[in-house]
Amino acid sequence: MGLRDAFVDLVLGGVCAGCGVPGPAICGGCRAELSAAVPFTAWPDPVPAGLPVPTATAPYAGALRKVILAHKEDAHYALARPLGEVLASAVRAGLGTRRAAWLCPVPSTRTAVRKRGHDPLRRLVSAAVQELRRDGYDVRLADALTVVRRPADQAGLSAEQRAANLAGAFAARSRWAERLTDQPVLLVDDVLTTGSTLVEAARALSLRGIPVLGCAVVAATPRRTASGS
């Protein structure tokens, strides 16, 4: 738990980000709900060309949606660990029988990081890596992508508009190109909506000869066609 969260819980009295009941940042009931989620293949509808197989742990709704937003927008750092565990479930499912991989997060713009006061996705991936390594997986975080063109706000854009907005937004870091050659790489993000962000991230890696096994996300929006589990 971060110092800010500890102060809120101790002095002001905390509430669960998922259901609002007084207590810790996430209550036992909401944490159990997150832990019980079963990963699924989360193809968006329509499926954008070039999207590696996406695996999500749960739909982007209910308590999970509130917890993601509280961590991301309100900097409730104590939520990183439970959300990292949820992401780890998607990674396990996405890897199948593999036990090793590099996890490459979709990068945030510097402006977004400054505004939020932290990099929420990178924090989640770090938590997921710790969880998976405790479980015997050889996984590591790869900061292989960077933002080279700041896209406009994605809110309210159609799938086609999102794809156009993100075109050319990311690039692979040169120092990672050789390191990740012939290595298993999973792209990771917090929420899958249309898939446009992950397509562009995969394209940026492929241009440097880095193949992507698939994508792992915490949650997928309801506008998708689920196949498998």
Short mmCIF file of N, CA and C in Angstrom, two decimals, residues 18-171:
data_model
loop_
_atom_site.label_atom_id
_atom_site.label_comp_id
_atom_site.label_asym_id
_atom_site.label_seq_id
_atom_site.Cartn_x
_atom_site.Cartn_y
_atom_site.Cartn_z
N GLY A 18 -14.25 -0.85 -5.35
CA GLY A 18 -15.18 -1.63 -6.15
C GLY A 18 -16.63 -1.47 -5.77
N CYS A 19 -16.91 -1.37 -4.45
CA CYS A 19 -18.31 -1.32 -4.01
C CYS A 19 -18.62 -0.18 -3.05
N GLY A 20 -17.58 0.52 -2.58
CA GLY A 20 -17.81 1.68 -1.74
C GLY A 20 -18.01 1.42 -0.28
N VAL A 21 -17.90 0.18 0.18
CA VAL A 21 -18.08 -0.10 1.60
C VAL A 21 -16.87 0.41 2.37
N PRO A 22 -17.05 0.90 3.59
CA PRO A 22 -15.91 1.39 4.39
C PRO A 22 -14.89 0.27 4.62
N GLY A 23 -13.61 0.65 4.59
CA GLY A 23 -12.57 -0.33 4.81
C GLY A 23 -11.37 -0.12 3.92
N PRO A 24 -10.67 -1.18 3.56
CA PRO A 24 -9.46 -1.07 2.73
C PRO A 24 -9.78 -0.67 1.29
N ALA A 25 -8.74 -0.44 0.50
CA ALA A 25 -8.90 0.02 -0.88
C ALA A 25 -9.73 -0.94 -1.73
N ILE A 26 -9.67 -2.22 -1.40
CA ILE A 26 -10.54 -3.20 -2.06
C ILE A 26 -10.94 -4.23 -1.00
N CYS A 27 -12.23 -4.47 -0.87
CA CYS A 27 -12.73 -5.36 0.18
C CYS A 27 -12.55 -6.83 -0.22
N GLY A 28 -12.74 -7.70 0.74
CA GLY A 28 -12.58 -9.12 0.48
C GLY A 28 -13.53 -9.65 -0.58
N GLY A 29 -14.77 -9.14 -0.57
CA GLY A 29 -15.76 -9.60 -1.55
C GLY A 29 -15.38 -9.23 -2.97
N CYS A 30 -14.95 -7.97 -3.17
CA CYS A 30 -14.58 -7.53 -4.52
C CYS A 30 -13.30 -8.22 -4.98
N ARG A 31 -12.38 -8.42 -4.04
CA ARG A 31 -11.14 -9.10 -4.41
C ARG A 31 -11.43 -10.55 -4.80
N ALA A 32 -12.35 -11.19 -4.10
CA ALA A 32 -12.74 -12.56 -4.45
C ALA A 32 -13.40 -12.60 -5.82
N GLU A 33 -14.22 -11.58 -6.13
CA GLU A 33 -14.87 -11.50 -7.44
C GLU A 33 -13.83 -11.40 -8.55
N LEU A 34 -12.81 -10.57 -8.33
CA LEU A 34 -11.75 -10.43 -9.32
C LEU A 34 -10.97 -11.73 -9.47
N SER A 35 -10.68 -12.39 -8.36
CA SER A 35 -9.90 -13.63 -8.39
C SER A 35 -10.63 -14.77 -9.08
N ALA A 36 -11.97 -14.71 -9.04
CA ALA A 36 -12.77 -15.80 -9.61
C ALA A 36 -12.98 -15.67 -11.11
N ALA A 37 -12.58 -14.55 -11.68
CA ALA A 37 -12.80 -14.33 -13.12
C ALA A 37 -12.02 -15.36 -13.95
N VAL A 38 -12.65 -15.83 -15.03
CA VAL A 38 -12.03 -16.82 -15.91
C VAL A 38 -11.61 -16.16 -17.22
N PRO A 39 -10.31 -16.17 -17.55
CA PRO A 39 -9.85 -15.54 -18.79
C PRO A 39 -10.53 -16.10 -20.03
N PHE A 40 -10.68 -15.24 -21.03
CA PHE A 40 -11.31 -15.65 -22.28
C PHE A 40 -10.63 -14.95 -23.45
N THR A 41 -10.81 -15.50 -24.64
CA THR A 41 -10.30 -14.87 -25.86
C THR A 41 -11.26 -13.75 -26.23
N ALA A 42 -10.76 -12.53 -26.25
CA ALA A 42 -11.63 -11.34 -26.30
C ALA A 42 -11.53 -10.60 -27.63
N TRP A 43 -11.93 -11.26 -28.71
CA TRP A 43 -11.91 -10.58 -30.01
C TRP A 43 -12.91 -9.43 -30.03
N PRO A 44 -12.48 -8.23 -30.42
CA PRO A 44 -13.45 -7.14 -30.57
C PRO A 44 -14.36 -7.41 -31.77
N ASP A 45 -15.41 -6.68 -31.86
CA ASP A 45 -16.33 -6.81 -32.99
C ASP A 45 -16.62 -5.41 -33.55
N PRO A 46 -16.05 -5.08 -34.72
CA PRO A 46 -15.29 -5.93 -35.65
C PRO A 46 -13.85 -6.14 -35.20
N VAL A 47 -13.23 -7.19 -35.75
CA VAL A 47 -11.84 -7.49 -35.44
C VAL A 47 -10.93 -6.69 -36.37
N PRO A 48 -10.05 -5.83 -35.82
CA PRO A 48 -9.16 -5.07 -36.70
C PRO A 48 -8.06 -5.96 -37.27
N ALA A 49 -7.67 -5.70 -38.50
CA ALA A 49 -6.61 -6.47 -39.14
C ALA A 49 -5.31 -6.29 -38.37
N GLY A 50 -4.60 -7.39 -38.17
CA GLY A 50 -3.30 -7.33 -37.52
C GLY A 50 -3.33 -7.43 -36.01
N LEU A 51 -4.50 -7.70 -35.42
CA LEU A 51 -4.57 -7.83 -33.97
C LEU A 51 -4.12 -9.22 -33.53
N PRO A 52 -3.02 -9.33 -32.75
CA PRO A 52 -2.64 -10.64 -32.20
C PRO A 52 -3.73 -11.14 -31.26
N VAL A 53 -3.81 -12.43 -31.06
CA VAL A 53 -4.87 -13.02 -30.24
C VAL A 53 -4.94 -12.32 -28.87
N PRO A 54 -6.10 -11.71 -28.54
CA PRO A 54 -6.21 -11.00 -27.27
C PRO A 54 -6.88 -11.85 -26.19
N THR A 55 -6.28 -11.87 -25.01
CA THR A 55 -6.85 -12.58 -23.86
C THR A 55 -7.15 -11.58 -22.76
N ALA A 56 -8.38 -11.61 -22.26
CA ALA A 56 -8.79 -10.75 -21.15
C ALA A 56 -9.20 -11.63 -19.98
N THR A 57 -9.09 -11.09 -18.77
CA THR A 57 -9.50 -11.85 -17.61
C THR A 57 -10.98 -11.69 -17.31
N ALA A 58 -11.54 -10.50 -17.61
CA ALA A 58 -12.95 -10.25 -17.28
C ALA A 58 -13.49 -9.13 -18.14
N PRO A 59 -14.82 -9.01 -18.23
CA PRO A 59 -15.41 -7.86 -18.92
C PRO A 59 -15.12 -6.57 -18.16
N TYR A 60 -15.05 -5.48 -18.90
CA TYR A 60 -14.81 -4.16 -18.30
C TYR A 60 -16.15 -3.63 -17.80
N ALA A 61 -16.50 -4.04 -16.60
CA ALA A 61 -17.80 -3.69 -16.03
C ALA A 61 -17.75 -3.91 -14.52
N GLY A 62 -18.77 -3.42 -13.83
CA GLY A 62 -18.94 -3.68 -12.41
C GLY A 62 -17.78 -3.23 -11.55
N ALA A 63 -17.46 -4.04 -10.55
CA ALA A 63 -16.42 -3.69 -9.59
C ALA A 63 -15.06 -3.54 -10.26
N LEU A 64 -14.75 -4.41 -11.23
CA LEU A 64 -13.45 -4.35 -11.89
C LEU A 64 -13.26 -3.01 -12.59
N ARG A 65 -14.28 -2.54 -13.27
CA ARG A 65 -14.17 -1.24 -13.96
C ARG A 65 -13.87 -0.13 -12.96
N LYS A 66 -14.57 -0.15 -11.82
CA LYS A 66 -14.36 0.89 -10.81
C LYS A 66 -12.96 0.82 -10.22
N VAL A 67 -12.47 -0.39 -10.01
CA VAL A 67 -11.13 -0.56 -9.45
C VAL A 67 -10.06 -0.08 -10.44
N ILE A 68 -10.23 -0.42 -11.71
CA ILE A 68 -9.28 0.04 -12.74
C ILE A 68 -9.23 1.56 -12.78
N LEU A 69 -10.39 2.20 -12.78
CA LEU A 69 -10.44 3.66 -12.84
C LEU A 69 -9.86 4.31 -11.59
N ALA A 70 -10.13 3.72 -10.42
CA ALA A 70 -9.60 4.28 -9.18
C ALA A 70 -8.07 4.21 -9.17
N HIS A 71 -7.52 3.12 -9.66
CA HIS A 71 -6.07 3.00 -9.72
C HIS A 71 -5.49 3.94 -10.78
N LYS A 72 -6.12 3.97 -11.93
CA LYS A 72 -5.57 4.71 -13.07
C LYS A 72 -5.71 6.22 -12.91
N GLU A 73 -6.90 6.68 -12.58
CA GLU A 73 -7.18 8.11 -12.57
C GLU A 73 -7.01 8.76 -11.20
N ASP A 74 -7.19 7.98 -10.12
CA ASP A 74 -7.10 8.55 -8.78
C ASP A 74 -5.84 8.12 -8.03
N ALA A 75 -4.97 7.39 -8.72
CA ALA A 75 -3.67 6.99 -8.15
C ALA A 75 -3.80 6.24 -6.83
N HIS A 76 -4.75 5.32 -6.76
CA HIS A 76 -4.84 4.45 -5.58
C HIS A 76 -3.86 3.29 -5.77
N TYR A 77 -2.64 3.52 -5.34
CA TYR A 77 -1.56 2.57 -5.61
C TYR A 77 -1.80 1.20 -4.99
N ALA A 78 -2.56 1.15 -3.90
CA ALA A 78 -2.81 -0.14 -3.25
C ALA A 78 -3.56 -1.10 -4.15
N LEU A 79 -4.19 -0.58 -5.21
CA LEU A 79 -4.96 -1.44 -6.12
C LEU A 79 -4.08 -2.11 -7.17
N ALA A 80 -2.82 -1.71 -7.25
CA ALA A 80 -1.95 -2.27 -8.28
C ALA A 80 -1.76 -3.77 -8.10
N ARG A 81 -1.63 -4.22 -6.86
CA ARG A 81 -1.39 -5.66 -6.64
C ARG A 81 -2.59 -6.50 -7.04
N PRO A 82 -3.82 -6.21 -6.56
CA PRO A 82 -4.94 -7.05 -7.01
C PRO A 82 -5.18 -6.97 -8.51
N LEU A 83 -4.97 -5.81 -9.11
CA LEU A 83 -5.14 -5.70 -10.56
C LEU A 83 -4.00 -6.44 -11.28
N GLY A 84 -2.81 -6.41 -10.70
CA GLY A 84 -1.70 -7.17 -11.28
C GLY A 84 -1.98 -8.66 -11.27
N GLU A 85 -2.66 -9.13 -10.22
CA GLU A 85 -3.04 -10.54 -10.16
C GLU A 85 -4.05 -10.88 -11.26
N VAL A 86 -4.97 -9.95 -11.53
CA VAL A 86 -5.95 -10.16 -12.60
C VAL A 86 -5.24 -10.21 -13.95
N LEU A 87 -4.30 -9.28 -14.17
CA LEU A 87 -3.53 -9.28 -15.41
C LEU A 87 -2.72 -10.56 -15.54
N ALA A 88 -2.16 -11.03 -14.44
CA ALA A 88 -1.36 -12.27 -14.47
C ALA A 88 -2.21 -13.45 -14.96
N SER A 89 -3.48 -13.47 -14.61
CA SER A 89 -4.36 -14.55 -15.08
C SER A 89 -4.49 -14.53 -16.60
N ALA A 90 -4.60 -13.32 -17.16
CA ALA A 90 -4.68 -13.20 -18.62
C ALA A 90 -3.38 -13.63 -19.27
N VAL A 91 -2.26 -13.29 -18.65
CA VAL A 91 -0.95 -13.68 -19.19
C VAL A 91 -0.81 -15.19 -19.19
N ARG A 92 -1.17 -15.83 -18.08
CA ARG A 92 -1.09 -17.30 -18.02
C ARG A 92 -1.89 -17.94 -19.14
N ALA A 93 -3.12 -17.46 -19.32
CA ALA A 93 -3.98 -18.02 -20.36
C ALA A 93 -3.41 -17.74 -21.75
N GLY A 94 -2.87 -16.53 -21.94
CA GLY A 94 -2.31 -16.17 -23.23
C GLY A 94 -1.06 -16.96 -23.58
N LEU A 95 -0.30 -17.35 -22.56
CA LEU A 95 0.92 -18.12 -22.81
C LEU A 95 0.65 -19.59 -23.08
N GLY A 96 -0.49 -20.08 -22.60
CA GLY A 96 -0.78 -21.50 -22.80
C GLY A 96 0.22 -22.37 -22.06
N THR A 97 0.94 -23.21 -22.80
CA THR A 97 1.90 -24.13 -22.17
C THR A 97 3.27 -23.48 -21.96
N ARG A 98 3.48 -22.30 -22.50
CA ARG A 98 4.75 -21.61 -22.30
C ARG A 98 4.89 -21.18 -20.84
N ARG A 99 6.14 -21.09 -20.39
CA ARG A 99 6.40 -20.64 -19.02
C ARG A 99 7.33 -19.44 -19.00
N ALA A 100 7.63 -18.88 -20.17
CA ALA A 100 8.55 -17.74 -20.22
C ALA A 100 8.08 -16.76 -21.30
N ALA A 101 8.26 -15.46 -21.03
CA ALA A 101 7.90 -14.44 -22.00
C ALA A 101 8.35 -13.07 -21.51
N TRP A 102 8.46 -12.16 -22.45
CA TRP A 102 8.63 -10.75 -22.14
C TRP A 102 7.26 -10.10 -22.20
N LEU A 103 6.94 -9.27 -21.22
CA LEU A 103 5.67 -8.55 -21.21
C LEU A 103 5.94 -7.10 -21.58
N CYS A 104 5.36 -6.69 -22.70
CA CYS A 104 5.60 -5.34 -23.23
C CYS A 104 4.35 -4.49 -23.07
N PRO A 105 4.36 -3.51 -22.16
CA PRO A 105 3.18 -2.66 -21.98
C PRO A 105 3.03 -1.64 -23.10
N VAL A 106 1.79 -1.33 -23.44
CA VAL A 106 1.51 -0.22 -24.36
C VAL A 106 1.92 1.06 -23.64
N PRO A 107 2.75 1.91 -24.26
CA PRO A 107 3.26 3.08 -23.55
C PRO A 107 2.23 4.20 -23.42
N SER A 108 2.35 4.96 -22.34
CA SER A 108 1.53 6.15 -22.14
C SER A 108 2.34 7.38 -22.56
N THR A 109 1.65 8.44 -22.93
CA THR A 109 2.35 9.68 -23.25
C THR A 109 2.90 10.31 -21.98
N ARG A 110 3.92 11.11 -22.10
CA ARG A 110 4.49 11.78 -20.94
C ARG A 110 3.46 12.71 -20.30
N THR A 111 2.62 13.30 -21.14
CA THR A 111 1.58 14.19 -20.61
C THR A 111 0.62 13.44 -19.72
N ALA A 112 0.21 12.24 -20.16
CA ALA A 112 -0.73 11.44 -19.37
C ALA A 112 -0.10 11.01 -18.05
N VAL A 113 1.18 10.64 -18.09
CA VAL A 113 1.87 10.22 -16.87
C VAL A 113 1.97 11.39 -15.89
N ARG A 114 2.32 12.57 -16.40
CA ARG A 114 2.41 13.75 -15.54
C ARG A 114 1.05 14.11 -14.94
N LYS A 115 0.02 14.03 -15.75
CA LYS A 115 -1.32 14.39 -15.28
C LYS A 115 -1.79 13.44 -14.18
N ARG A 116 -1.53 12.16 -14.36
CA ARG A 116 -1.98 11.16 -13.38
C ARG A 116 -1.04 11.05 -12.18
N GLY A 117 0.18 11.47 -12.37
CA GLY A 117 1.16 11.37 -11.30
C GLY A 117 1.83 10.01 -11.23
N HIS A 118 1.52 9.13 -12.15
CA HIS A 118 2.16 7.81 -12.21
C HIS A 118 1.83 7.17 -13.55
N ASP A 119 2.52 6.06 -13.83
CA ASP A 119 2.27 5.28 -15.04
C ASP A 119 1.50 4.03 -14.61
N PRO A 120 0.17 4.08 -14.66
CA PRO A 120 -0.63 2.99 -14.09
C PRO A 120 -0.40 1.64 -14.75
N LEU A 121 -0.28 1.60 -16.07
CA LEU A 121 -0.12 0.30 -16.72
C LEU A 121 1.22 -0.33 -16.36
N ARG A 122 2.27 0.46 -16.36
CA ARG A 122 3.57 -0.10 -16.02
C ARG A 122 3.57 -0.64 -14.59
N ARG A 123 2.86 0.06 -13.70
CA ARG A 123 2.75 -0.40 -12.32
C ARG A 123 2.03 -1.75 -12.26
N LEU A 124 0.97 -1.90 -13.07
CA LEU A 124 0.22 -3.16 -13.10
C LEU A 124 1.08 -4.29 -13.66
N VAL A 125 1.83 -4.00 -14.71
CA VAL A 125 2.67 -5.04 -15.32
C VAL A 125 3.75 -5.48 -14.34
N SER A 126 4.32 -4.53 -13.61
CA SER A 126 5.33 -4.89 -12.60
C SER A 126 4.72 -5.80 -11.54
N ALA A 127 3.49 -5.50 -11.12
CA ALA A 127 2.81 -6.34 -10.14
C ALA A 127 2.51 -7.72 -10.71
N ALA A 128 2.12 -7.77 -11.98
CA ALA A 128 1.84 -9.05 -12.63
C ALA A 128 3.11 -9.89 -12.75
N VAL A 129 4.22 -9.25 -13.09
CA VAL A 129 5.50 -9.96 -13.19
C VAL A 129 5.86 -10.59 -11.85
N GLN A 130 5.71 -9.83 -10.76
CA GLN A 130 6.00 -10.38 -9.44
C GLN A 130 5.12 -11.59 -9.13
N GLU A 131 3.83 -11.47 -9.44
CA GLU A 131 2.90 -12.57 -9.20
C GLU A 131 3.28 -13.81 -10.01
N LEU A 132 3.59 -13.62 -11.27
CA LEU A 132 3.91 -14.75 -12.14
C LEU A 132 5.24 -15.40 -11.76
N ARG A 133 6.22 -14.60 -11.38
CA ARG A 133 7.51 -15.17 -10.98
C ARG A 133 7.38 -15.97 -9.69
N ARG A 134 6.49 -15.54 -8.79
CA ARG A 134 6.24 -16.33 -7.59
C ARG A 134 5.63 -17.69 -7.95
N ASP A 135 4.96 -17.73 -9.10
CA ASP A 135 4.31 -18.95 -9.55
C ASP A 135 5.21 -19.78 -10.46
N GLY A 136 6.47 -19.37 -10.58
CA GLY A 136 7.44 -20.16 -11.33
C GLY A 136 7.59 -19.77 -12.79
N TYR A 137 6.94 -18.70 -13.24
CA TYR A 137 7.09 -18.26 -14.62
C TYR A 137 8.34 -17.40 -14.77
N ASP A 138 9.01 -17.55 -15.89
CA ASP A 138 10.16 -16.70 -16.20
C ASP A 138 9.67 -15.56 -17.10
N VAL A 139 9.10 -14.55 -16.49
CA VAL A 139 8.58 -13.40 -17.22
C VAL A 139 9.31 -12.14 -16.80
N ARG A 140 9.45 -11.22 -17.74
CA ARG A 140 10.15 -9.97 -17.47
C ARG A 140 9.45 -8.83 -18.21
N LEU A 141 9.58 -7.65 -17.65
CA LEU A 141 8.97 -6.47 -18.27
C LEU A 141 9.90 -5.92 -19.34
N ALA A 142 9.35 -5.61 -20.49
CA ALA A 142 10.13 -5.05 -21.60
C ALA A 142 9.56 -3.68 -21.98
N ASP A 143 10.28 -2.62 -21.65
CA ASP A 143 9.87 -1.27 -22.05
C ASP A 143 10.31 -1.02 -23.48
N ALA A 144 9.79 -1.83 -24.39
CA ALA A 144 10.30 -1.83 -25.76
C ALA A 144 9.62 -0.81 -26.66
N LEU A 145 8.54 -0.19 -26.20
CA LEU A 145 7.81 0.75 -27.04
C LEU A 145 7.86 2.16 -26.46
N THR A 146 7.80 3.13 -27.34
CA THR A 146 7.74 4.53 -26.92
C THR A 146 6.73 5.27 -27.80
N VAL A 147 6.19 6.35 -27.29
CA VAL A 147 5.24 7.18 -28.04
C VAL A 147 6.03 8.19 -28.86
N VAL A 148 5.84 8.18 -30.16
CA VAL A 148 6.56 9.12 -31.04
C VAL A 148 5.64 10.17 -31.63
N ARG A 149 4.35 9.93 -31.53
CA ARG A 149 3.38 10.94 -31.97
C ARG A 149 2.18 10.88 -31.04
N ARG A 150 1.88 12.00 -30.41
CA ARG A 150 0.79 12.01 -29.44
C ARG A 150 -0.56 11.96 -30.14
N PRO A 151 -1.34 10.89 -29.94
CA PRO A 151 -2.67 10.80 -30.56
C PRO A 151 -3.67 11.69 -29.82
N ALA A 152 -4.77 11.99 -30.48
CA ALA A 152 -5.84 12.76 -29.84
C ALA A 152 -6.58 11.88 -28.85
N ASP A 153 -7.41 12.49 -28.02
CA ASP A 153 -8.23 11.74 -27.07
C ASP A 153 -9.09 10.74 -27.83
N GLN A 154 -9.10 9.49 -27.38
CA GLN A 154 -9.82 8.42 -28.06
C GLN A 154 -11.31 8.37 -27.73
N ALA A 155 -11.72 9.07 -26.67
CA ALA A 155 -13.11 8.98 -26.21
C ALA A 155 -14.08 9.38 -27.33
N GLY A 156 -15.07 8.53 -27.55
CA GLY A 156 -16.11 8.83 -28.52
C GLY A 156 -15.77 8.50 -29.95
N LEU A 157 -14.55 8.03 -30.22
CA LEU A 157 -14.16 7.71 -31.59
C LEU A 157 -14.61 6.32 -31.99
N SER A 158 -14.95 6.16 -33.26
CA SER A 158 -15.31 4.85 -33.78
C SER A 158 -14.05 4.01 -33.95
N ALA A 159 -14.23 2.73 -34.26
CA ALA A 159 -13.08 1.85 -34.47
C ALA A 159 -12.19 2.38 -35.60
N GLU A 160 -12.81 2.82 -36.68
CA GLU A 160 -12.04 3.34 -37.82
C GLU A 160 -11.31 4.62 -37.43
N GLN A 161 -11.97 5.50 -36.69
CA GLN A 161 -11.34 6.76 -36.26
C GLN A 161 -10.21 6.50 -35.29
N ARG A 162 -10.36 5.52 -34.41
CA ARG A 162 -9.29 5.18 -33.47
C ARG A 162 -8.07 4.67 -34.21
N ALA A 163 -8.29 3.83 -35.21
CA ALA A 163 -7.18 3.29 -35.99
C ALA A 163 -6.40 4.41 -36.67
N ALA A 164 -7.13 5.35 -37.28
CA ALA A 164 -6.48 6.49 -37.96
C ALA A 164 -5.77 7.38 -36.95
N ASN A 165 -6.37 7.56 -35.80
CA ASN A 165 -5.80 8.42 -34.77
C ASN A 165 -4.49 7.86 -34.23
N LEU A 166 -4.37 6.53 -34.19
CA LEU A 166 -3.21 5.88 -33.59
C LEU A 166 -2.11 5.55 -34.60
N ALA A 167 -2.40 5.69 -35.88
CA ALA A 167 -1.42 5.32 -36.91
C ALA A 167 -0.10 6.07 -36.70
N GLY A 168 0.97 5.32 -36.57
CA GLY A 168 2.29 5.91 -36.40
C GLY A 168 2.57 6.48 -35.02
N ALA A 169 1.73 6.14 -34.04
CA ALA A 169 1.89 6.72 -32.70
C ALA A 169 3.04 6.09 -31.91
N PHE A 170 3.36 4.82 -32.18
CA PHE A 170 4.36 4.11 -31.40
C PHE A 170 5.56 3.71 -32.25
N ALA A 171 6.68 3.50 -31.58
CA ALA A 171 7.88 2.97 -32.24
C ALA A 171 8.61 2.08 -31.25
#
